PDB file of C-alpha atoms in Angstrom:
ATOM      1  CA  UNK M   1       0.186  -0.171  -0.019  1.00 60.00           C
ATOM      2  CA  UNK M   2       1.602   3.316  -1.070  1.00 64.00           C
ATOM      3  CA  UNK M   3       2.488   5.680   1.794  1.00 77.00           C
ATOM      4  CA  UNK M   4       0.600   9.604   1.186  1.00 86.00           C
ATOM      5  CA  UNK M   5       1.521  12.172   3.532  1.00 90.00           C
ATOM      6  CA  UNK M   6       0.310  15.423   3.068  1.00 94.00           C
ATOM      7  CA  UNK M   7       1.597  18.906   4.613  1.00 94.00           C
ATOM      8  CA  UNK M   8       0.643  20.992   6.135  1.00 96.00           C
ATOM      9  CA  UNK M   9      -2.140  19.458   8.526  1.00 95.00           C
ATOM     10  CA  UNK M  10      -4.174  22.390   9.065  1.00 96.00           C
ATOM     11  CA  UNK M  11      -3.562  26.049   7.313  1.00 97.00           C
ATOM     12  CA  UNK M  12      -5.465  28.860   8.648  1.00 97.00           C
ATOM     13  CA  UNK M  13      -5.458  31.959   6.081  1.00 97.00           C
ATOM     14  CA  UNK M  14      -6.764  35.034   5.235  1.00 97.00           C
ATOM     15  CA  UNK M  15      -9.528  35.795   2.602  1.00 97.00           C
ATOM     16  CA  UNK M  16      -7.665  36.718  -0.301  1.00 96.00           C
ATOM     17  CA  UNK M  17      -4.207  35.090   0.614  1.00 97.00           C
ATOM     18  CA  UNK M  18      -2.482  32.473  -1.686  1.00 97.00           C
ATOM     19  CA  UNK M  19      -1.981  28.446   0.172  1.00 97.00           C
ATOM     20  CA  UNK M  20       0.019  26.369  -0.890  1.00 96.00           C
ATOM     21  CA  UNK M  21      -1.509  22.265   0.130  1.00 96.00           C
ATOM     22  CA  UNK M  22       1.478  19.396  -0.708  1.00 94.00           C
ATOM     23  CA  UNK M  23       0.766  15.841  -1.366  1.00 91.00           C
ATOM     24  CA  UNK M  24       4.026  13.792  -1.042  1.00 86.00           C
ATOM     25  CA  UNK M  25       3.783   9.935  -1.984  1.00 73.00           C
ATOM     26  CA  UNK M  26       6.560   7.566  -0.162  1.00 65.00           C
ATOM     27  CA  UNK M  27       7.259   6.206  -3.682  1.00 67.00           C
ATOM     28  CA  UNK M  28       7.673   7.510  -7.422  1.00 69.00           C
ATOM     29  CA  UNK M  29       3.953   7.666  -8.525  1.00 73.00           C
ATOM     30  CA  UNK M  30       3.026   9.945 -11.971  1.00 74.00           C
ATOM     31  CA  UNK M  31      -0.832   9.987 -11.615  1.00 80.00           C
ATOM     32  CA  UNK M  32      -2.585  11.726  -8.560  1.00 84.00           C
ATOM     33  CA  UNK M  33      -5.718  13.266  -7.519  1.00 90.00           C
ATOM     34  CA  UNK M  34      -6.678  15.917  -5.536  1.00 94.00           C
ATOM     35  CA  UNK M  35     -10.394  15.610  -3.739  1.00 95.00           C
ATOM     36  CA  UNK M  36     -11.707  18.256  -1.921  1.00 96.00           C
ATOM     37  CA  UNK M  37     -14.216  17.863   1.153  1.00 97.00           C
ATOM     38  CA  UNK M  38     -16.361  20.427   2.420  1.00 95.00           C
ATOM     39  CA  UNK M  39     -16.973  19.418   6.596  1.00 91.00           C
ATOM     40  CA  UNK M  40     -19.708  17.398   6.756  1.00 87.00           C
ATOM     41  CA  UNK M  41     -20.621  17.031   3.122  1.00 91.00           C
ATOM     42  CA  UNK M  42     -19.379  14.291   0.235  1.00 90.00           C
ATOM     43  CA  UNK M  43     -15.784  14.008  -1.381  1.00 94.00           C
ATOM     44  CA  UNK M  44     -15.694  16.039  -4.455  1.00 93.00           C
ATOM     45  CA  UNK M  45     -12.777  15.566  -7.330  1.00 91.00           C
ATOM     46  CA  UNK M  46     -10.594  18.472  -8.156  1.00 94.00           C
ATOM     47  CA  UNK M  47      -8.476  17.387 -10.555  1.00 93.00           C
ATOM     48  CA  UNK M  48      -6.472  14.578 -11.254  1.00 89.00           C
ATOM     49  CA  UNK M  49      -2.385  14.963 -12.702  1.00 85.00           C
ATOM     50  CA  UNK M  50      -0.922  12.821 -15.272  1.00 82.00           C
ATOM     51  CA  UNK M  51       2.902  13.082 -15.977  1.00 77.00           C
ATOM     52  CA  UNK M  52       2.959  17.003 -15.356  1.00 81.00           C
ATOM     53  CA  UNK M  53      -0.108  17.565 -17.016  1.00 86.00           C
ATOM     54  CA  UNK M  54      -3.822  17.963 -16.020  1.00 90.00           C
ATOM     55  CA  UNK M  55      -5.512  14.915 -17.042  1.00 87.00           C
ATOM     56  CA  UNK M  56      -9.089  15.879 -16.084  1.00 87.00           C
ATOM     57  CA  UNK M  57     -10.695  18.405 -14.100  1.00 89.00           C
ATOM     58  CA  UNK M  58     -14.047  19.586 -12.423  1.00 89.00           C
ATOM     59  CA  UNK M  59     -16.201  22.636 -12.842  1.00 88.00           C
ATOM     60  CA  UNK M  60     -14.402  23.713  -8.858  1.00 91.00           C
ATOM     61  CA  UNK M  61     -10.978  23.233 -10.342  1.00 93.00           C
ATOM     62  CA  UNK M  62     -11.749  27.139 -11.601  1.00 92.00           C
ATOM     63  CA  UNK M  63      -8.572  29.736 -12.548  1.00 93.00           C
ATOM     64  CA  UNK M  64      -8.056  30.468  -9.007  1.00 95.00           C
ATOM     65  CA  UNK M  65      -6.711  26.455  -8.507  1.00 96.00           C
ATOM     66  CA  UNK M  66      -3.349  25.178 -10.129  1.00 95.00           C
ATOM     67  CA  UNK M  67      -1.743  22.282  -9.697  1.00 93.00           C
ATOM     68  CA  UNK M  68       2.316  21.381  -9.658  1.00 88.00           C
ATOM     69  CA  UNK M  69       4.694  19.157  -9.245  1.00 84.00           C
ATOM     70  CA  UNK M  70       7.868  21.363  -8.750  1.00 78.00           C
ATOM     71  CA  UNK M  71      10.686  18.707  -8.146  1.00 77.00           C
ATOM     72  CA  UNK M  72       9.272  15.738  -9.472  1.00 71.00           C
ATOM     73  CA  UNK M  73       8.625  14.235  -6.197  1.00 75.00           C
ATOM     74  CA  UNK M  74       5.896  16.622  -4.246  1.00 83.00           C
ATOM     75  CA  UNK M  75       2.293  17.201  -5.916  1.00 88.00           C
ATOM     76  CA  UNK M  76       1.162  20.546  -5.168  1.00 92.00           C
ATOM     77  CA  UNK M  77      -2.125  22.221  -5.032  1.00 95.00           C
ATOM     78  CA  UNK M  78      -2.636  26.068  -5.033  1.00 96.00           C
ATOM     79  CA  UNK M  79      -5.112  28.259  -3.978  1.00 97.00           C
ATOM     80  CA  UNK M  80      -3.913  32.123  -5.619  1.00 95.00           C
ATOM     81  CA  UNK M  81      -6.876  33.817  -3.704  1.00 94.00           C
ATOM     82  CA  UNK M  82      -8.869  31.814  -1.279  1.00 96.00           C
ATOM     83  CA  UNK M  83     -12.607  32.445  -0.796  1.00 96.00           C
ATOM     84  CA  UNK M  84     -14.851  31.842   2.449  1.00 96.00           C
ATOM     85  CA  UNK M  85     -15.918  28.927   0.756  1.00 95.00           C
ATOM     86  CA  UNK M  86     -12.761  27.071   0.439  1.00 96.00           C
ATOM     87  CA  UNK M  87     -12.738  26.140   3.914  1.00 97.00           C
ATOM     88  CA  UNK M  88     -12.454  22.387   3.662  1.00 97.00           C
ATOM     89  CA  UNK M  89     -10.786  19.365   3.979  1.00 97.00           C
ATOM     90  CA  UNK M  90      -8.382  18.460   0.582  1.00 98.00           C
ATOM     91  CA  UNK M  91      -7.314  15.112  -0.095  1.00 96.00           C
ATOM     92  CA  UNK M  92      -4.763  14.187  -2.483  1.00 93.00           C
ATOM     93  CA  UNK M  93      -4.653  10.341  -3.746  1.00 91.00           C
ATOM     94  CA  UNK M  94      -2.452   8.126  -5.020  1.00 87.00           C
ATOM     95  CA  UNK M  95      -4.514   5.394  -7.280  1.00 82.00           C
ATOM     96  CA  UNK M  96      -2.396   2.115  -7.589  1.00 76.00           C
ATOM     97  CA  UNK M  97      -3.547  -1.025  -9.556  1.00 65.00           C
ATOM     98  CA  UNK M  98      -3.651  -4.232  -6.834  1.00 60.00           C
ATOM     99  CA  UNK M  99      -5.483  -7.618  -7.870  1.00 62.00           C
ATOM    100  CA  UNK M 100      -7.217  -5.921 -10.104  1.00 62.00           C
ATOM    101  CA  UNK M 101      -8.770  -3.202  -8.295  1.00 66.00           C
ATOM    102  CA  UNK M 102      -7.782   0.505  -9.293  1.00 74.00           C
ATOM    103  CA  UNK M 103      -7.879   1.527  -6.010  1.00 82.00           C
ATOM    104  CA  UNK M 104      -7.109   5.317  -4.487  1.00 87.00           C
ATOM    105  CA  UNK M 105      -5.305   5.524  -1.503  1.00 88.00           C
ATOM    106  CA  UNK M 106      -5.647   8.507   0.254  1.00 93.00           C
ATOM    107  CA  UNK M 107      -3.157  10.997   2.343  1.00 93.00           C
ATOM    108  CA  UNK M 108      -4.506  12.064   5.756  1.00 95.00           C
ATOM    109  CA  UNK M 109      -5.543  15.343   4.199  1.00 96.00           C
ATOM    110  CA  UNK M 110      -4.767  18.774   4.554  1.00 97.00           C
ATOM    111  CA  UNK M 111      -7.802  21.101   7.278  1.00 97.00           C
ATOM    112  CA  UNK M 112      -8.155  24.758   5.010  1.00 98.00           C
ATOM    113  CA  UNK M 113      -9.433  27.241   7.028  1.00 97.00           C
ATOM    114  CA  UNK M 114      -9.864  30.517   5.137  1.00 97.00           C
ATOM    115  CA  UNK M 115     -11.262  33.264   7.897  1.00 96.00           C
TER     116      UNK M 115
ATOM    117  CA  UNK R   1     -23.638  15.843 -15.683  1.00 71.00           C
ATOM    118  CA  UNK R   2     -23.499  12.415 -13.524  1.00 74.00           C
ATOM    119  CA  UNK R   3     -24.730  12.572 -10.267  1.00 88.00           C
ATOM    120  CA  UNK R   4     -24.353   9.971  -7.696  1.00 93.00           C
ATOM    121  CA  UNK R   5     -26.943   9.701  -4.677  1.00 95.00           C
ATOM    122  CA  UNK R   6     -27.178   7.434  -1.774  1.00 97.00           C
ATOM    123  CA  UNK R   7     -29.867   6.722   0.807  1.00 97.00           C
ATOM    124  CA  UNK R   8     -30.497   6.563   3.546  1.00 97.00           C
ATOM    125  CA  UNK R   9     -28.087   9.975   4.265  1.00 95.00           C
ATOM    126  CA  UNK R  10     -28.324   8.773   7.986  1.00 96.00           C
ATOM    127  CA  UNK R  11     -28.799   5.529   9.597  1.00 97.00           C
ATOM    128  CA  UNK R  12     -28.978   4.500  13.564  1.00 96.00           C
ATOM    129  CA  UNK R  13     -28.776   0.816  14.503  1.00 97.00           C
ATOM    130  CA  UNK R  14     -28.045  -1.070  17.185  1.00 97.00           C
ATOM    131  CA  UNK R  15     -25.190  -2.847  17.836  1.00 97.00           C
ATOM    132  CA  UNK R  16     -25.902  -6.469  15.907  1.00 97.00           C
ATOM    133  CA  UNK R  17     -28.811  -5.426  14.030  1.00 97.00           C
ATOM    134  CA  UNK R  18     -27.827  -5.214   9.960  1.00 98.00           C
ATOM    135  CA  UNK R  19     -27.552  -2.207   7.561  1.00 97.00           C
ATOM    136  CA  UNK R  20     -27.863  -0.869   3.921  1.00 98.00           C
ATOM    137  CA  UNK R  21     -26.450   1.693   1.939  1.00 98.00           C
ATOM    138  CA  UNK R  22     -27.314   2.066  -1.953  1.00 98.00           C
ATOM    139  CA  UNK R  23     -26.025   3.920  -4.103  1.00 97.00           C
ATOM    140  CA  UNK R  24     -27.699   5.058  -7.602  1.00 97.00           C
ATOM    141  CA  UNK R  25     -25.844   7.015 -10.442  1.00 94.00           C
ATOM    142  CA  UNK R  26     -27.797   8.748 -13.033  1.00 92.00           C
ATOM    143  CA  UNK R  27     -25.285   7.322 -15.729  1.00 90.00           C
ATOM    144  CA  UNK R  28     -24.069   3.803 -16.930  1.00 91.00           C
ATOM    145  CA  UNK R  29     -20.946   3.032 -14.839  1.00 92.00           C
ATOM    146  CA  UNK R  30     -17.655   1.368 -15.892  1.00 90.00           C
ATOM    147  CA  UNK R  31     -16.627   0.685 -12.574  1.00 91.00           C
ATOM    148  CA  UNK R  32     -17.731   1.437  -8.743  1.00 94.00           C
ATOM    149  CA  UNK R  33     -16.119   1.602  -5.470  1.00 94.00           C
ATOM    150  CA  UNK R  34     -16.852   1.583  -1.936  1.00 97.00           C
ATOM    151  CA  UNK R  35     -14.450   4.071   0.758  1.00 96.00           C
ATOM    152  CA  UNK R  36     -15.416   4.545   4.357  1.00 97.00           C
ATOM    153  CA  UNK R  37     -14.144   7.487   6.034  1.00 97.00           C
ATOM    154  CA  UNK R  38     -14.114   7.236   9.916  1.00 96.00           C
ATOM    155  CA  UNK R  39     -14.603  10.894  11.737  1.00 92.00           C
ATOM    156  CA  UNK R  40     -12.207  12.970  11.379  1.00 91.00           C
ATOM    157  CA  UNK R  41      -9.974  10.085   9.129  1.00 94.00           C
ATOM    158  CA  UNK R  42      -9.569  10.018   5.553  1.00 95.00           C
ATOM    159  CA  UNK R  43     -11.487   7.986   2.917  1.00 95.00           C
ATOM    160  CA  UNK R  44     -10.032   4.337   3.418  1.00 95.00           C
ATOM    161  CA  UNK R  45     -10.726   1.590  -0.282  1.00 93.00           C
ATOM    162  CA  UNK R  46     -12.694  -1.012   0.601  1.00 95.00           C
ATOM    163  CA  UNK R  47     -13.728  -2.578  -2.679  1.00 94.00           C
ATOM    164  CA  UNK R  48     -14.221  -2.078  -6.606  1.00 92.00           C
ATOM    165  CA  UNK R  49     -17.049  -4.090  -8.391  1.00 94.00           C
ATOM    166  CA  UNK R  50     -16.519  -4.334 -11.966  1.00 92.00           C
ATOM    167  CA  UNK R  51     -18.678  -6.336 -13.540  1.00 94.00           C
ATOM    168  CA  UNK R  52     -22.647  -6.298 -14.001  1.00 96.00           C
ATOM    169  CA  UNK R  53     -24.397  -8.340 -11.296  1.00 97.00           C
ATOM    170  CA  UNK R  54     -20.753  -8.804  -9.713  1.00 96.00           C
ATOM    171  CA  UNK R  55     -21.399  -9.666  -5.401  1.00 98.00           C
ATOM    172  CA  UNK R  56     -18.231  -9.389  -3.187  1.00 97.00           C
ATOM    173  CA  UNK R  57     -18.130 -10.593   0.351  1.00 97.00           C
ATOM    174  CA  UNK R  58     -15.615  -8.875   2.637  1.00 96.00           C
ATOM    175  CA  UNK R  59     -16.111 -10.734   6.194  1.00 96.00           C
ATOM    176  CA  UNK R  60     -19.620  -9.397   7.180  1.00 97.00           C
ATOM    177  CA  UNK R  61     -19.442  -7.063   4.242  1.00 98.00           C
ATOM    178  CA  UNK R  62     -21.197  -7.862   1.142  1.00 98.00           C
ATOM    179  CA  UNK R  63     -21.516  -5.487  -2.111  1.00 98.00           C
ATOM    180  CA  UNK R  64     -23.142  -5.185  -4.947  1.00 98.00           C
ATOM    181  CA  UNK R  65     -23.064  -4.109  -8.189  1.00 97.00           C
ATOM    182  CA  UNK R  66     -26.558  -3.686 -10.223  1.00 97.00           C
ATOM    183  CA  UNK R  67     -27.362  -5.738 -13.489  1.00 95.00           C
ATOM    184  CA  UNK R  68     -27.569  -2.660 -15.538  1.00 95.00           C
ATOM    185  CA  UNK R  69     -24.140  -1.090 -13.373  1.00 95.00           C
ATOM    186  CA  UNK R  70     -25.967   1.899 -12.580  1.00 95.00           C
ATOM    187  CA  UNK R  71     -26.386   1.167  -8.621  1.00 96.00           C
ATOM    188  CA  UNK R  72     -24.595  -1.065  -5.904  1.00 98.00           C
ATOM    189  CA  UNK R  73     -25.346  -1.484  -2.270  1.00 98.00           C
ATOM    190  CA  UNK R  74     -23.443  -2.282   0.939  1.00 98.00           C
ATOM    191  CA  UNK R  75     -24.522  -4.537   3.111  1.00 98.00           C
ATOM    192  CA  UNK R  76     -22.936  -5.520   7.025  1.00 98.00           C
ATOM    193  CA  UNK R  77     -24.614  -8.402   8.585  1.00 98.00           C
ATOM    194  CA  UNK R  78     -24.427  -7.892  12.528  1.00 98.00           C
ATOM    195  CA  UNK R  79     -22.920  -4.624  12.696  1.00 97.00           C
ATOM    196  CA  UNK R  80     -19.974  -3.674  15.607  1.00 97.00           C
ATOM    197  CA  UNK R  81     -18.916  -0.415  16.601  1.00 96.00           C
ATOM    198  CA  UNK R  82     -15.924  -0.464  14.639  1.00 96.00           C
ATOM    199  CA  UNK R  83     -18.398  -0.310  11.632  1.00 97.00           C
ATOM    200  CA  UNK R  84     -19.220   3.556  12.496  1.00 97.00           C
ATOM    201  CA  UNK R  85     -18.009   6.015   9.844  1.00 97.00           C
ATOM    202  CA  UNK R  86     -19.455   7.632   6.428  1.00 97.00           C
ATOM    203  CA  UNK R  87     -19.641   5.109   3.345  1.00 98.00           C
ATOM    204  CA  UNK R  88     -19.204   6.347   0.334  1.00 97.00           C
ATOM    205  CA  UNK R  89     -19.807   4.792  -2.901  1.00 96.00           C
ATOM    206  CA  UNK R  90     -17.496   6.322  -5.853  1.00 94.00           C
ATOM    207  CA  UNK R  91     -18.738   5.332  -9.850  1.00 92.00           C
ATOM    208  CA  UNK R  92     -16.081   6.193 -12.484  1.00 87.00           C
ATOM    209  CA  UNK R  93     -17.717   7.700 -15.548  1.00 77.00           C
ATOM    210  CA  UNK R  94     -18.068   4.795 -19.335  1.00 61.00           C
ATOM    211  CA  UNK R  95     -14.889   5.368 -21.278  1.00 52.00           C
ATOM    212  CA  UNK R  96     -14.501   8.830 -19.107  1.00 51.00           C
ATOM    213  CA  UNK R  97     -10.882   7.791 -18.071  1.00 52.00           C
ATOM    214  CA  UNK R  98     -10.145   7.744 -14.540  1.00 59.00           C
ATOM    215  CA  UNK R  99     -12.509  10.244 -12.748  1.00 73.00           C
ATOM    216  CA  UNK R 100     -14.602   9.326  -9.863  1.00 83.00           C
ATOM    217  CA  UNK R 101     -17.788  10.606  -8.861  1.00 89.00           C
ATOM    218  CA  UNK R 102     -18.675  10.474  -4.900  1.00 93.00           C
ATOM    219  CA  UNK R 103     -21.466   9.846  -3.268  1.00 95.00           C
ATOM    220  CA  UNK R 104     -23.033  11.744  -0.697  1.00 95.00           C
ATOM    221  CA  UNK R 105     -22.198   9.106   1.895  1.00 96.00           C
ATOM    222  CA  UNK R 106     -24.311   7.087   4.502  1.00 97.00           C
ATOM    223  CA  UNK R 107     -23.172   7.843   7.695  1.00 97.00           C
ATOM    224  CA  UNK R 108     -23.893   5.032   9.704  1.00 97.00           C
ATOM    225  CA  UNK R 109     -24.006   5.759  13.877  1.00 97.00           C
ATOM    226  CA  UNK R 110     -24.225   2.444  16.097  1.00 97.00           C
ATOM    227  CA  UNK R 111     -25.003   2.160  19.225  1.00 94.00           C
ATOM    228  CA  UNK R 112     -23.536  -0.381  22.042  1.00 89.00           C
TER     229      UNK R 112
END
């Protein structure tokens, strides 16, 4: 099972500020996802990223969002100008083929609080 | 766009009772996955169903994929307090690549 860490675990920011959330898979992965989960609600797909390019993105993933793989291992999700409604848990997930299943391993998440 | 619905939204059961959550997609799915999320935790993969009418079992958990590949169910026999959490289904659309749409989840409470 691939191990995924995310930093920071909790980020508090002022509205309008930029935040960068990081995802670090222990082993080398080319494919990853970002999801958002507003407190008490469902997990929402944001973007999938494969081999340094966006593979697919949802309507939520507007111009305020961007993803990068800055150093070949970390994956980042940047929100340029945060809004109150961006407050949520942000999970990255790494897909892995195991026993015929395309399961996704979620990181522990970053809780973003926008004040 | 594709919608995935789940019922019920909440379920409270006494320990030992059975529990079922149902998942319905507005479009045909290539496969469906089930995840469990404990309070304060992250989603943890449980199972993937691919074939029409497929049934899989994991100890007390039984997963079923509908014949039309638009609905699925998760049944837990004789619930335990460790089963507490939110159960999400996630459907992958036909021929659209790896983009999973999660249902809203069913939050299960088990009273000892």
